[in-house]
Tab-separated table of C-alpha atoms in Angstrom:
chain	number	residue	atom	x	y	z
A	1	UNK	CA	49.745	110.000	182.040
A	2	UNK	CA	48.362	113.454	181.278
A	3	UNK	CA	50.529	116.242	180.560
A	4	UNK	CA	49.434	117.621	184.016
A	5	UNK	CA	50.753	114.668	186.015
A	6	UNK	CA	53.944	114.737	184.057
A	7	UNK	CA	54.731	118.130	185.260
A	8	UNK	CA	54.623	117.148	188.983
A	9	UNK	CA	51.594	118.419	190.519
A	10	UNK	CA	48.680	120.283	189.066
A	11	UNK	CA	45.970	122.156	190.703
A	12	UNK	CA	42.848	123.148	188.884
A	13	UNK	CA	41.090	125.885	190.869
A	14	UNK	CA	37.513	127.002	190.693
A	15	UNK	CA	35.431	129.922	192.155
A	16	UNK	CA	36.996	132.827	194.081
A	17	UNK	CA	40.379	132.919	195.508
A	18	UNK	CA	40.531	135.378	198.617
A	19	UNK	CA	41.259	135.336	202.327
A	20	UNK	CA	38.448	132.943	202.931
A	21	UNK	CA	39.429	130.212	200.387
A	22	UNK	CA	43.284	131.014	200.216
A	23	UNK	CA	44.151	128.899	203.067
A	24	UNK	CA	42.996	125.692	201.378
A	25	UNK	CA	45.347	126.558	198.435
A	26	UNK	CA	48.145	127.313	200.571
A	27	UNK	CA	47.765	123.961	202.348
A	28	UNK	CA	47.531	121.999	199.093
A	29	UNK	CA	50.490	123.703	197.443
A	30	UNK	CA	52.547	123.229	200.786
A	31	UNK	CA	51.734	119.644	200.839
A	32	UNK	CA	52.851	118.966	197.324
A	33	UNK	CA	56.032	120.790	198.182
A	34	UNK	CA	56.555	118.862	201.298
A	35	UNK	CA	55.915	115.765	199.327
A	36	UNK	CA	58.882	116.513	196.974
A	37	UNK	CA	56.815	117.766	194.130
A	38	UNK	CA	58.461	121.082	193.077
A	39	UNK	CA	57.035	121.455	189.707
A	40	UNK	CA	53.618	122.999	190.165
A	41	UNK	CA	51.137	123.849	187.804
A	42	UNK	CA	48.302	126.052	188.818
A	43	UNK	CA	45.218	126.207	186.467
A	44	UNK	CA	43.352	129.347	186.941
A	45	UNK	CA	41.050	129.084	184.180
A	46	UNK	CA	38.102	128.314	186.424
A	47	UNK	CA	38.894	131.160	188.913
A	48	UNK	CA	36.433	134.120	188.571
A	49	UNK	CA	38.253	136.252	191.125
A	50	UNK	CA	41.580	136.555	192.745
A	51	UNK	CA	43.165	139.226	195.012
A	52	UNK	CA	46.479	139.709	196.760
A	53	UNK	CA	45.769	136.791	198.910
A	54	UNK	CA	46.018	134.463	196.217
A	55	UNK	CA	48.882	136.236	194.580
A	56	UNK	CA	50.779	136.320	197.778
A	57	UNK	CA	50.519	132.494	198.093
A	58	UNK	CA	51.434	132.023	194.569
A	59	UNK	CA	54.649	134.145	194.870
A	60	UNK	CA	55.596	132.443	198.030
A	61	UNK	CA	55.115	128.954	196.621
A	62	UNK	CA	56.859	129.892	193.358
A	63	UNK	CA	59.951	130.992	195.531
A	64	UNK	CA	59.868	127.758	197.622
A	65	UNK	CA	59.450	125.490	194.293
A	66	UNK	CA	62.395	127.409	192.757
A	67	UNK	CA	64.562	126.651	195.826
A	68	UNK	CA	63.642	123.081	195.561
A	69	UNK	CA	64.985	123.007	191.988
A	70	UNK	CA	61.473	123.165	190.271
A	71	UNK	CA	59.163	126.096	189.671
A	72	UNK	CA	55.462	127.297	189.364
A	73	UNK	CA	53.501	128.082	186.374
A	74	UNK	CA	50.016	129.693	186.283
A	75	UNK	CA	47.930	128.662	183.421
A	76	UNK	CA	44.927	130.373	181.670
A	77	UNK	CA	43.724	133.292	184.046
A	78	UNK	CA	40.694	135.225	182.986
A	79	UNK	CA	41.235	138.760	182.039
A	80	UNK	CA	40.330	140.142	185.461
A	81	UNK	CA	42.648	137.855	187.255
A	82	UNK	CA	45.448	138.319	184.685
A	83	UNK	CA	45.195	142.124	185.488
A	84	UNK	CA	46.216	141.312	189.160
A	85	UNK	CA	49.393	139.825	187.895
A	86	UNK	CA	50.004	142.635	185.359
A	87	UNK	CA	49.386	145.492	187.981
A	88	UNK	CA	51.682	143.620	190.565
A	89	UNK	CA	54.412	142.973	187.941
A	90	UNK	CA	54.440	139.187	188.736
A	91	UNK	CA	53.497	137.846	185.257
A	92	UNK	CA	57.077	136.724	184.401
A	93	UNK	CA	57.954	135.633	188.021
A	94	UNK	CA	54.850	133.310	188.057
A	95	UNK	CA	55.196	132.141	184.483
A	96	UNK	CA	51.694	133.147	183.569
A	97	UNK	CA	50.901	131.484	180.281
A	98	UNK	CA	47.833	130.480	178.314
A	99	UNK	CA	48.046	126.773	177.854
A	100	UNK	CA	49.432	123.606	179.616
A	101	UNK	CA	51.916	123.321	176.820
A	102	UNK	CA	53.349	126.696	177.471
A	103	UNK	CA	53.561	126.030	181.018
A	104	UNK	CA	55.513	122.834	180.525
A	105	UNK	CA	57.965	124.416	178.228
A	106	UNK	CA	58.502	127.126	180.776
A	107	UNK	CA	59.147	124.683	183.599
A	108	UNK	CA	61.368	122.504	181.387
A	109	UNK	CA	61.142	118.788	180.656
A	110	UNK	CA	59.704	116.820	183.570
A	111	UNK	CA	62.213	114.756	185.465
A	112	UNK	CA	59.887	113.299	187.964
A	113	UNK	CA	56.288	112.934	188.401
A	114	UNK	CA	54.017	113.766	191.273
A	115	UNK	CA	52.841	110.192	191.702
A	116	UNK	CA	54.712	107.812	193.959
A	117	UNK	CA	56.318	105.108	191.887
B	1	UNK	CA	19.045	163.898	203.920
B	2	UNK	CA	21.346	166.160	202.235
B	3	UNK	CA	22.160	165.840	198.480
B	4	UNK	CA	25.571	164.594	199.171
B	5	UNK	CA	24.105	161.773	201.145
B	6	UNK	CA	21.534	160.828	198.463
B	7	UNK	CA	23.604	157.792	197.170
B	8	UNK	CA	25.196	156.533	200.212
B	9	UNK	CA	24.944	152.911	201.288
B	10	UNK	CA	26.454	151.759	204.609
B	11	UNK	CA	27.169	148.258	205.667
B	12	UNK	CA	28.179	146.962	209.047
B	13	UNK	CA	30.389	143.865	208.448
B	14	UNK	CA	31.681	141.073	210.688
B	15	UNK	CA	35.386	140.711	210.794
B	16	UNK	CA	35.116	137.342	209.040
B	17	UNK	CA	36.637	136.407	205.575
B	18	UNK	CA	33.463	134.552	204.865
B	19	UNK	CA	31.812	137.927	204.110
B	20	UNK	CA	34.337	139.257	201.815
B	21	UNK	CA	32.434	137.877	198.832
B	22	UNK	CA	29.160	139.474	200.169
B	23	UNK	CA	30.976	142.847	200.183
B	24	UNK	CA	32.403	142.417	196.782
B	25	UNK	CA	28.828	141.646	195.458
B	26	UNK	CA	27.305	144.703	197.027
B	27	UNK	CA	30.162	147.054	195.978
B	28	UNK	CA	30.061	145.576	192.375
B	29	UNK	CA	26.222	146.446	192.100
B	30	UNK	CA	26.889	149.935	193.403
B	31	UNK	CA	29.901	150.409	190.897
B	32	UNK	CA	27.465	149.286	188.182
B	33	UNK	CA	25.018	151.835	189.334
B	34	UNK	CA	27.653	154.573	189.302
B	35	UNK	CA	28.197	153.705	185.613
B	36	UNK	CA	31.490	152.101	185.794
B	37	UNK	CA	32.507	149.669	183.045
B	38	UNK	CA	32.989	145.940	183.667
B	39	UNK	CA	36.740	146.148	183.739
B	40	UNK	CA	36.361	149.009	186.169
B	41	UNK	CA	34.089	147.019	188.385
B	42	UNK	CA	36.606	144.196	188.548
B	43	UNK	CA	39.294	146.683	189.681
B	44	UNK	CA	37.019	147.935	192.446
B	45	UNK	CA	36.241	144.553	193.751
B	46	UNK	CA	39.778	143.684	194.203
B	47	UNK	CA	40.460	147.064	195.901
B	48	UNK	CA	37.560	146.730	198.426
B	49	UNK	CA	38.595	143.304	199.118
B	50	UNK	CA	42.169	144.323	199.955
B	51	UNK	CA	40.997	146.938	202.211
B	52	UNK	CA	38.430	144.672	204.085
B	53	UNK	CA	41.131	141.777	204.383
B	54	UNK	CA	43.526	144.171	205.976
B	55	UNK	CA	40.822	144.991	208.629
B	56	UNK	CA	40.135	141.406	209.166
B	57	UNK	CA	43.944	140.414	209.433
B	58	UNK	CA	45.342	143.445	211.429
B	59	UNK	CA	42.685	145.708	213.102
B	60	UNK	CA	41.504	143.355	215.821
B	61	UNK	CA	44.425	141.426	216.952
B	62	UNK	CA	46.238	141.390	220.251
B	63	UNK	CA	44.671	143.614	222.877
B	64	UNK	CA	42.175	144.886	220.381
B	65	UNK	CA	40.835	141.345	219.616
B	66	UNK	CA	37.164	140.696	219.979
B	67	UNK	CA	34.909	137.849	218.568
B	68	UNK	CA	32.242	140.287	217.790
B	69	UNK	CA	34.405	142.907	216.004
B	70	UNK	CA	32.680	144.595	213.020
B	71	UNK	CA	33.829	147.356	210.420
B	72	UNK	CA	32.004	149.688	208.275
B	73	UNK	CA	31.939	149.768	204.475
B	74	UNK	CA	30.312	153.125	203.125
B	75	UNK	CA	29.701	153.235	199.528
B	76	UNK	CA	29.006	156.587	197.862
B	77	UNK	CA	27.388	156.176	194.500
B	78	UNK	CA	28.077	159.136	192.330
B	79	UNK	CA	27.598	159.834	188.558
B	80	UNK	CA	30.608	158.217	186.873
B	81	UNK	CA	32.256	157.880	190.292
B	82	UNK	CA	32.378	155.492	193.212
B	83	UNK	CA	33.749	156.548	196.596
B	84	UNK	CA	34.304	153.693	199.125
B	85	UNK	CA	35.180	154.019	202.745
B	86	UNK	CA	36.377	151.211	204.985
B	87	UNK	CA	36.281	152.260	208.652
B	88	UNK	CA	37.362	150.266	211.572
B	89	UNK	CA	37.828	151.182	215.284
B	90	UNK	CA	40.525	148.688	215.617
B	91	UNK	CA	44.358	148.869	216.702
B	92	UNK	CA	45.394	151.325	214.018
B	93	UNK	CA	49.058	151.833	212.891
B	94	UNK	CA	51.330	154.306	211.594
B	95	UNK	CA	50.951	154.391	207.801
B	96	UNK	CA	54.593	155.584	207.475
B	97	UNK	CA	55.653	152.105	208.890
B	98	UNK	CA	54.060	149.991	206.307
B	99	UNK	CA	56.276	147.262	205.075
B	100	UNK	CA	57.815	147.807	201.600
B	101	UNK	CA	55.471	146.390	198.959
B	102	UNK	CA	58.020	144.369	196.987
B	103	UNK	CA	57.630	140.958	195.384
B	104	UNK	CA	60.622	139.773	197.417
B	105	UNK	CA	58.759	140.612	200.726
B	106	UNK	CA	55.520	139.061	199.407
B	107	UNK	CA	57.391	135.900	198.778
B	108	UNK	CA	58.612	135.727	202.278
B	109	UNK	CA	55.332	136.619	203.876
B	110	UNK	CA	52.896	135.503	201.399
B	111	UNK	CA	51.337	138.797	201.898
B	112	UNK	CA	51.857	142.463	201.730
B	113	UNK	CA	50.801	143.423	198.097
B	114	UNK	CA	47.366	144.576	199.111
B	115	UNK	CA	47.963	148.288	199.460
B	116	UNK	CA	50.189	148.190	196.386
B	117	UNK	CA	47.272	146.628	194.416
B	118	UNK	CA	44.947	149.059	195.657
B	119	UNK	CA	47.017	151.998	194.435
B	120	UNK	CA	47.455	150.294	191.160
B	121	UNK	CA	43.769	149.680	190.565
B	122	UNK	CA	42.029	152.836	191.886
B	123	UNK	CA	42.162	156.496	190.992
B	124	UNK	CA	42.636	157.463	194.612
B	125	UNK	CA	43.622	155.715	197.763
B	126	UNK	CA	43.995	157.401	201.123
B	127	UNK	CA	44.827	155.681	204.276
B	128	UNK	CA	44.428	157.459	207.625
B	129	UNK	CA	45.292	155.597	210.653
B	130	UNK	CA	47.151	155.918	214.103
B	131	UNK	CA	47.953	153.501	216.828
B	132	UNK	CA	44.895	153.189	219.139
B	133	UNK	CA	42.826	155.294	216.748
B	134	UNK	CA	41.434	152.923	214.164
B	135	UNK	CA	41.649	153.270	210.438
B	136	UNK	CA	39.941	154.864	207.445
B	137	UNK	CA	40.484	153.775	203.969
B	138	UNK	CA	39.182	155.779	201.149
B	139	UNK	CA	39.074	154.380	197.527
B	140	UNK	CA	37.809	156.200	194.645
B	141	UNK	CA	37.154	154.931	191.109
B	142	UNK	CA	36.127	157.060	188.115
B	143	UNK	CA	34.639	156.230	184.863
B	144	UNK	CA	37.127	156.349	182.100
B	145	UNK	CA	36.457	159.252	179.704
């Protein structure tokens, strides 16, 4: 099992995250939460662009994950994406970190996996 | 053409989020032409997207809805300064009644941080609107000295 699976559900995103592509992310994260996966890792290292649409989805899902007893962490955003977190003051709330190891330590030890078993 | 119009590019954009990346690309090119640095161009890309996303989400809803709705992006390429205008003839709103841009509100609505980001990323942001009169958003970014 990879560190990612161990944390619940991991989403490695690529490309641009805006009002056109955001709905897909919202659906995927929403499905994971609905399936009982409340520990969400969102790997943004492959994302070249993000605006308030992506930010809003992440903030909303982080709240829902926390309410379900888990949390959400954002891993490895590029400088321009990191700036969106910094300017909006959401870096702590969204557990923005550089590595998967950091993300896991933020979310605590895994108690369940995202896989059925 | 007056000197003031010498560096003006105007785009008519369909109200469809598919074209947000096209607007960003054009505006990024203009920002580079204005002499802005890479990090400044990144800021401009987010700000113009926020303004356009707001038009797409809000300007042509309800009684103002139209499948063929468009809006205008006007780019003024200055020396060390980029001025952007986003103009729509949609429903308009009272700028005094924008919901508070807080992370708590954003968590509920999964939206609402766009104007806040624009203000944080640009040197100047002006929003002019009134119910029934459309909306004009002015965004200015200047080269750091």
